[in-house]
PDB file of C-alpha atoms in Angstrom:
ATOM      1  CA  UNK A 208      15.536 -21.260  -8.508  1.00  0.00           C
ATOM      2  CA  UNK A 209      11.798 -20.734  -8.488  1.00  0.00           C
ATOM      3  CA  UNK A 210      11.890 -20.101  -4.738  1.00  0.00           C
ATOM      4  CA  UNK A 211      14.796 -17.626  -4.943  1.00  0.00           C
ATOM      5  CA  UNK A 212      12.991 -15.728  -7.734  1.00  0.00           C
ATOM      6  CA  UNK A 213       9.773 -15.659  -5.656  1.00  0.00           C
ATOM      7  CA  UNK A 214      11.680 -14.353  -2.607  1.00  0.00           C
ATOM      8  CA  UNK A 215      13.441 -11.712  -4.617  1.00  0.00           C
ATOM      9  CA  UNK A 216      10.147 -10.559  -6.106  1.00  0.00           C
ATOM     10  CA  UNK A 217       8.477 -10.342  -2.741  1.00  0.00           C
ATOM     11  CA  UNK A 218      11.432  -8.533  -1.168  1.00  0.00           C
ATOM     12  CA  UNK A 219      11.603  -5.928  -4.003  1.00  0.00           C
ATOM     13  CA  UNK A 220       7.928  -5.478  -4.639  1.00  0.00           C
ATOM     14  CA  UNK A 221       7.038  -5.156  -0.983  1.00  0.00           C
ATOM     15  CA  UNK A 222       4.226  -2.891   0.448  1.00  0.00           C
ATOM     16  CA  UNK A 223       6.707  -0.398   1.812  1.00  0.00           C
ATOM     17  CA  UNK A 224       8.718   0.154  -1.361  1.00  0.00           C
ATOM     18  CA  UNK A 225       5.603   0.104  -3.544  1.00  0.00           C
ATOM     19  CA  UNK A 226       3.875   2.744  -1.334  1.00  0.00           C
ATOM     20  CA  UNK A 227       7.007   4.816  -1.286  1.00  0.00           C
ATOM     21  CA  UNK A 228       7.167   4.870  -5.086  1.00  0.00           C
ATOM     22  CA  UNK A 229       3.485   5.534  -5.502  1.00  0.00           C
ATOM     23  CA  UNK A 230       3.502   8.527  -3.073  1.00  0.00           C
ATOM     24  CA  UNK A 231       6.445  10.086  -5.052  1.00  0.00           C
ATOM     25  CA  UNK A 232       4.791   9.588  -8.411  1.00  0.00           C
ATOM     26  CA  UNK A 233       1.507  11.113  -7.160  1.00  0.00           C
ATOM     27  CA  UNK A 234       3.385  14.026  -5.655  1.00  0.00           C
ATOM     28  CA  UNK A 235       5.220  14.578  -8.985  1.00  0.00           C
ATOM     29  CA  UNK A 236       2.125  14.266 -11.062  1.00  0.00           C
ATOM     30  CA  UNK A 237      -0.235  16.368  -9.017  1.00  0.00           C
ATOM     31  CA  UNK A 238       2.032  19.454  -8.472  1.00  0.00           C
ATOM     32  CA  UNK A 239       3.287  22.042 -10.906  1.00  0.00           C
ATOM     33  CA  UNK A 240       6.698  22.510  -9.384  1.00  0.00           C
ATOM     34  CA  UNK A 241       9.281  19.995  -8.216  1.00  0.00           C
ATOM     35  CA  UNK A 242       9.678  21.894  -4.890  1.00  0.00           C
ATOM     36  CA  UNK A 243       5.976  21.307  -4.219  1.00  0.00           C
ATOM     37  CA  UNK A 244       6.160  17.711  -5.240  1.00  0.00           C
ATOM     38  CA  UNK A 245       9.082  17.260  -2.822  1.00  0.00           C
ATOM     39  CA  UNK A 246       7.132  19.002   0.057  1.00  0.00           C
ATOM     40  CA  UNK A 247       4.171  16.757  -0.451  1.00  0.00           C
ATOM     41  CA  UNK A 248       6.195  13.541  -0.850  1.00  0.00           C
ATOM     42  CA  UNK A 249       8.248  14.232   2.283  1.00  0.00           C
ATOM     43  CA  UNK A 250       5.107  15.123   4.286  1.00  0.00           C
ATOM     44  CA  UNK A 251       3.222  12.040   2.941  1.00  0.00           C
ATOM     45  CA  UNK A 252       6.052   9.602   3.558  1.00  0.00           C
ATOM     46  CA  UNK A 253       6.730  11.067   7.056  1.00  0.00           C
ATOM     47  CA  UNK A 254       3.064  10.375   7.973  1.00  0.00           C
ATOM     48  CA  UNK A 255       2.879   6.923   6.514  1.00  0.00           C
ATOM     49  CA  UNK A 256       5.537   4.628   5.154  1.00  0.00           C
ATOM     50  CA  UNK A 257       8.536   5.721   7.210  1.00  0.00           C
ATOM     51  CA  UNK A 258       7.100   5.554  10.670  1.00  0.00           C
ATOM     52  CA  UNK A 259       5.401   2.162  10.078  1.00  0.00           C
ATOM     53  CA  UNK A 260       8.626   0.769   8.561  1.00  0.00           C
ATOM     54  CA  UNK A 261      10.645   2.136  11.486  1.00  0.00           C
ATOM     55  CA  UNK A 262       8.361   0.409  14.039  1.00  0.00           C
ATOM     56  CA  UNK A 263       8.433  -2.732  12.084  1.00  0.00           C
ATOM     57  CA  UNK A 264      12.159  -2.722  11.957  1.00  0.00           C
ATOM     58  CA  UNK A 265      12.344  -2.015  15.702  1.00  0.00           C
ATOM     59  CA  UNK A 266       9.958  -4.922  16.456  1.00  0.00           C
ATOM     60  CA  UNK A 267      11.902  -7.340  14.263  1.00  0.00           C
ATOM     61  CA  UNK A 268      15.159  -6.363  16.029  1.00  0.00           C
ATOM     62  CA  UNK A 269      13.542  -6.944  19.447  1.00  0.00           C
ATOM     63  CA  UNK A 270      12.275 -10.240  18.124  1.00  0.00           C
ATOM     64  CA  UNK A 271       8.629  -9.212  18.808  1.00  0.00           C
ATOM     65  CA  UNK A 272       7.535 -10.055  15.323  1.00  0.00           C
ATOM     66  CA  UNK A 273       8.831 -12.743  12.899  1.00  0.00           C
ATOM     67  CA  UNK A 274      10.011 -10.427   9.981  1.00  0.00           C
ATOM     68  CA  UNK A 275       9.688  -7.257   8.128  1.00  0.00           C
ATOM     69  CA  UNK A 276       6.593  -8.496   6.208  1.00  0.00           C
ATOM     70  CA  UNK A 277       4.902  -9.710   9.314  1.00  0.00           C
ATOM     71  CA  UNK A 278       3.690 -13.117   7.970  1.00  0.00           C
ATOM     72  CA  UNK A 279       2.039 -14.315  11.236  1.00  0.00           C
ATOM     73  CA  UNK A 280      -1.520 -13.129  11.158  1.00  0.00           C
ATOM     74  CA  UNK A 281      -1.707 -12.527  14.966  1.00  0.00           C
ATOM     75  CA  UNK A 282       1.309 -10.213  14.734  1.00  0.00           C
ATOM     76  CA  UNK A 283      -0.315  -7.945  12.121  1.00  0.00           C
ATOM     77  CA  UNK A 284      -3.006  -6.342  14.403  1.00  0.00           C
ATOM     78  CA  UNK A 285      -0.880  -3.764  15.986  1.00  0.00           C
ATOM     79  CA  UNK A 286       0.764  -2.863  12.683  1.00  0.00           C
ATOM     80  CA  UNK A 287      -2.680  -2.365  11.129  1.00  0.00           C
ATOM     81  CA  UNK A 288      -3.637  -0.282  14.062  1.00  0.00           C
ATOM     82  CA  UNK A 289      -0.548   1.905  13.729  1.00  0.00           C
ATOM     83  CA  UNK A 290      -1.001   2.174   9.945  1.00  0.00           C
ATOM     84  CA  UNK A 291      -4.693   3.176  10.416  1.00  0.00           C
ATOM     85  CA  UNK A 292      -3.882   5.780  13.114  1.00  0.00           C
ATOM     86  CA  UNK A 293      -1.184   7.300  10.893  1.00  0.00           C
ATOM     87  CA  UNK A 294      -3.391   7.199   7.918  1.00  0.00           C
ATOM     88  CA  UNK A 295      -6.199   9.179   9.762  1.00  0.00           C
ATOM     89  CA  UNK A 296      -3.644  11.715  10.973  1.00  0.00           C
ATOM     90  CA  UNK A 297      -2.048  11.883   7.487  1.00  0.00           C
ATOM     91  CA  UNK A 298      -5.513  12.421   5.888  1.00  0.00           C
ATOM     92  CA  UNK A 299      -6.265  15.204   8.320  1.00  0.00           C
ATOM     93  CA  UNK A 300      -2.899  16.936   7.826  1.00  0.00           C
ATOM     94  CA  UNK A 301      -3.066  16.558   4.048  1.00  0.00           C
ATOM     95  CA  UNK A 302      -6.621  18.008   3.987  1.00  0.00           C
ATOM     96  CA  UNK A 303      -5.841  20.828   6.437  1.00  0.00           C
ATOM     97  CA  UNK A 304      -2.892  21.984   4.391  1.00  0.00           C
ATOM     98  CA  UNK A 305      -4.602  21.581   0.937  1.00  0.00           C
ATOM     99  CA  UNK A 306      -2.743  18.627  -0.516  1.00  0.00           C
ATOM    100  CA  UNK A 307      -3.401  17.793  -4.176  1.00  0.00           C
ATOM    101  CA  UNK A 308      -6.682  15.892  -4.440  1.00  0.00           C
ATOM    102  CA  UNK A 309      -5.158  12.820  -6.039  1.00  0.00           C
ATOM    103  CA  UNK A 310      -2.681  12.509  -3.052  1.00  0.00           C
ATOM    104  CA  UNK A 311      -5.535  12.965  -0.578  1.00  0.00           C
ATOM    105  CA  UNK A 312      -7.552  10.370  -2.422  1.00  0.00           C
ATOM    106  CA  UNK A 313      -4.735   7.851  -2.261  1.00  0.00           C
ATOM    107  CA  UNK A 314      -4.206   8.465   1.464  1.00  0.00           C
ATOM    108  CA  UNK A 315      -7.941   8.023   2.105  1.00  0.00           C
ATOM    109  CA  UNK A 316      -7.931   4.827   0.044  1.00  0.00           C
ATOM    110  CA  UNK A 317      -5.000   3.596   2.044  1.00  0.00           C
ATOM    111  CA  UNK A 318      -6.745   4.435   5.366  1.00  0.00           C
ATOM    112  CA  UNK A 319      -9.905   2.675   4.189  1.00  0.00           C
ATOM    113  CA  UNK A 320      -7.979  -0.415   3.128  1.00  0.00           C
ATOM    114  CA  UNK A 321      -6.051  -0.623   6.386  1.00  0.00           C
ATOM    115  CA  UNK A 322      -9.307  -0.532   8.442  1.00  0.00           C
ATOM    116  CA  UNK A 323     -10.931  -3.101   6.263  1.00  0.00           C
ATOM    117  CA  UNK A 324      -7.858  -5.331   6.396  1.00  0.00           C
ATOM    118  CA  UNK A 325      -7.510  -4.933  10.069  1.00  0.00           C
ATOM    119  CA  UNK A 326     -11.010  -6.182  10.614  1.00  0.00           C
ATOM    120  CA  UNK A 327     -10.376  -9.099   8.233  1.00  0.00           C
ATOM    121  CA  UNK A 328      -7.272  -9.926   9.982  1.00  0.00           C
ATOM    122  CA  UNK A 329      -9.108 -10.798  13.114  1.00  0.00           C
ATOM    123  CA  UNK A 330     -10.194 -14.070  11.524  1.00  0.00           C
ATOM    124  CA  UNK A 331      -8.228 -14.445   8.252  1.00  0.00           C
ATOM    125  CA  UNK A 332      -4.865 -13.465   6.750  1.00  0.00           C
ATOM    126  CA  UNK A 333      -4.898 -11.403   3.506  1.00  0.00           C
ATOM    127  CA  UNK A 334      -2.109 -10.760   1.194  1.00  0.00           C
ATOM    128  CA  UNK A 335      -0.739  -7.209   1.677  1.00  0.00           C
ATOM    129  CA  UNK A 336       1.743  -7.717  -1.026  1.00  0.00           C
ATOM    130  CA  UNK A 337      -0.911  -8.215  -3.606  1.00  0.00           C
ATOM    131  CA  UNK A 338      -3.242  -5.674  -2.032  1.00  0.00           C
ATOM    132  CA  UNK A 339      -0.652  -2.881  -2.171  1.00  0.00           C
ATOM    133  CA  UNK A 340       0.335  -3.846  -5.762  1.00  0.00           C
ATOM    134  CA  UNK A 341      -3.323  -3.970  -6.872  1.00  0.00           C
ATOM    135  CA  UNK A 342      -3.987  -0.605  -5.296  1.00  0.00           C
ATOM    136  CA  UNK A 343      -0.968   0.824  -6.949  1.00  0.00           C
ATOM    137  CA  UNK A 344      -1.998  -0.717 -10.264  1.00  0.00           C
ATOM    138  CA  UNK A 345      -5.425   0.899  -9.937  1.00  0.00           C
ATOM    139  CA  UNK A 346      -3.941   4.329  -8.997  1.00  0.00           C
ATOM    140  CA  UNK A 347      -1.469   4.189 -11.899  1.00  0.00           C
ATOM    141  CA  UNK A 348      -4.229   3.215 -14.373  1.00  0.00           C
ATOM    142  CA  UNK A 349      -6.388   6.150 -13.056  1.00  0.00           C
ATOM    143  CA  UNK A 350      -3.622   8.685 -13.209  1.00  0.00           C
ATOM    144  CA  UNK A 351      -1.680   7.499 -16.318  1.00  0.00           C
ATOM    145  CA  UNK A 352      -4.203   5.504 -18.280  1.00  0.00           C
ATOM    146  CA  UNK A 353      -3.078   2.615 -20.476  1.00  0.00           C
ATOM    147  CA  UNK A 354       0.607   3.224 -19.676  1.00  0.00           C
ATOM    148  CA  UNK A 355      -0.034   2.830 -15.901  1.00  0.00           C
ATOM    149  CA  UNK A 356      -2.255  -0.275 -16.540  1.00  0.00           C
ATOM    150  CA  UNK A 357       0.973  -2.088 -17.676  1.00  0.00           C
ATOM    151  CA  UNK A 358       1.788  -2.396 -14.053  1.00  0.00           C
ATOM    152  CA  UNK A 359      -0.772  -5.320 -13.946  1.00  0.00           C
ATOM    153  CA  UNK A 360       2.205  -7.411 -15.006  1.00  0.00           C
ATOM    154  CA  UNK A 361       3.883  -6.619 -11.757  1.00  0.00           C
ATOM    155  CA  UNK A 362       0.657  -7.662  -9.869  1.00  0.00           C
ATOM    156  CA  UNK A 363       0.665 -11.015 -11.569  1.00  0.00           C
ATOM    157  CA  UNK A 364       4.350 -11.477 -10.712  1.00  0.00           C
ATOM    158  CA  UNK A 365       3.715 -10.578  -7.026  1.00  0.00           C
ATOM    159  CA  UNK A 366       0.723 -12.944  -6.824  1.00  0.00           C
ATOM    160  CA  UNK A 367       2.799 -15.717  -8.230  1.00  0.00           C
ATOM    161  CA  UNK A 368       5.616 -15.013  -5.784  1.00  0.00           C
ATOM    162  CA  UNK A 369       3.293 -15.057  -2.741  1.00  0.00           C
ATOM    163  CA  UNK A 370       1.816 -18.399  -3.968  1.00  0.00           C
ATOM    164  CA  UNK A 371       5.141 -19.937  -4.831  1.00  0.00           C
ATOM    165  CA  UNK A 372       6.509 -19.087  -1.388  1.00  0.00           C
ATOM    166  CA  UNK A 373       3.397 -20.535   0.120  1.00  0.00           C
ATOM    167  CA  UNK A 374       2.829 -17.451   2.244  1.00  0.00           C
ATOM    168  CA  UNK A 375      -0.851 -17.234   1.166  1.00  0.00           C
ATOM    169  CA  UNK A 376      -3.616 -19.224  -0.283  1.00  0.00           C
ATOM    170  CA  UNK A 377      -4.955 -18.320  -3.731  1.00  0.00           C
ATOM    171  CA  UNK A 378      -8.072 -17.007  -1.946  1.00  0.00           C
ATOM    172  CA  UNK A 379      -5.947 -14.604   0.276  1.00  0.00           C
ATOM    173  CA  UNK A 380      -3.949 -13.471  -2.759  1.00  0.00           C
ATOM    174  CA  UNK A 381      -7.171 -12.818  -4.754  1.00  0.00           C
ATOM    175  CA  UNK A 382      -8.911 -11.202  -1.831  1.00  0.00           C
ATOM    176  CA  UNK A 383      -6.138  -8.773  -1.184  1.00  0.00           C
ATOM    177  CA  UNK A 384      -5.949  -7.682  -4.811  1.00  0.00           C
ATOM    178  CA  UNK A 385      -9.693  -7.435  -5.434  1.00  0.00           C
ATOM    179  CA  UNK A 386     -10.491  -5.568  -2.214  1.00  0.00           C
ATOM    180  CA  UNK A 387      -7.669  -3.087  -2.615  1.00  0.00           C
ATOM    181  CA  UNK A 388      -8.506  -2.309  -6.208  1.00  0.00           C
ATOM    182  CA  UNK A 389     -12.233  -1.906  -5.284  1.00  0.00           C
ATOM    183  CA  UNK A 390     -11.433   0.274  -2.370  1.00  0.00           C
ATOM    184  CA  UNK A 391      -9.117   2.573  -4.484  1.00  0.00           C
ATOM    185  CA  UNK A 392     -11.704   2.800  -7.305  1.00  0.00           C
ATOM    186  CA  UNK A 393     -14.541   3.695  -4.847  1.00  0.00           C
ATOM    187  CA  UNK A 394     -12.568   6.286  -3.017  1.00  0.00           C
ATOM    188  CA  UNK A 395     -11.364   7.979  -6.231  1.00  0.00           C
ATOM    189  CA  UNK A 396     -14.872   7.898  -7.470  1.00  0.00           C
ATOM    190  CA  UNK A 397     -16.014   9.716  -4.276  1.00  0.00           C
ATOM    191  CA  UNK A 398     -13.371  12.320  -4.754  1.00  0.00           C
ATOM    192  CA  UNK A 399     -14.663  12.867  -8.287  1.00  0.00           C
ATOM    193  CA  UNK A 400     -11.325  11.792  -9.851  1.00  0.00           C
ATOM    194  CA  UNK A 401     -12.998   9.037 -11.857  1.00  0.00           C
ATOM    195  CA  UNK A 402     -16.628   9.244 -13.221  1.00  0.00           C
TER     196      UNK A 402
END
């Protein structure tokens, strides 16, 4: 029963879905009109989550990687590279077209995290599930205050699930969460969103 709950938690609160939701929330929060939110959400998703997810699905179907969440460290390098390249392009596009600052900050934090995690991945596996959730909790706390901070409960659940499924060590889970939260806080501070 615990394994099934841990798998369900990992499957639902995965990096792709968490990123998708955060992008939509940030687009809605940072624009005055729903049509503008839709525009920024579509552009942001088209430059990040959707192409990476599409490539991962393709690689899984071709049996070039083990699964959607790329659990084998050596198989992650190309995905990190793709996500980093798309993040750089996305940051450029969002900056050029005047995206809301909070969305550009989140994209910049995502790019920074991908580059850091790509380097770490050369010698150690880090938990992307906890990293994406911790980054999301940090963003939600910055944007929504105490209400957003309640998402910390989801981070604890994801960390438990990754440990329960034996996908990561406690150090890999903690490192993913702490690095991601620190990167988000640092980037948002550089953008002047937090003091």
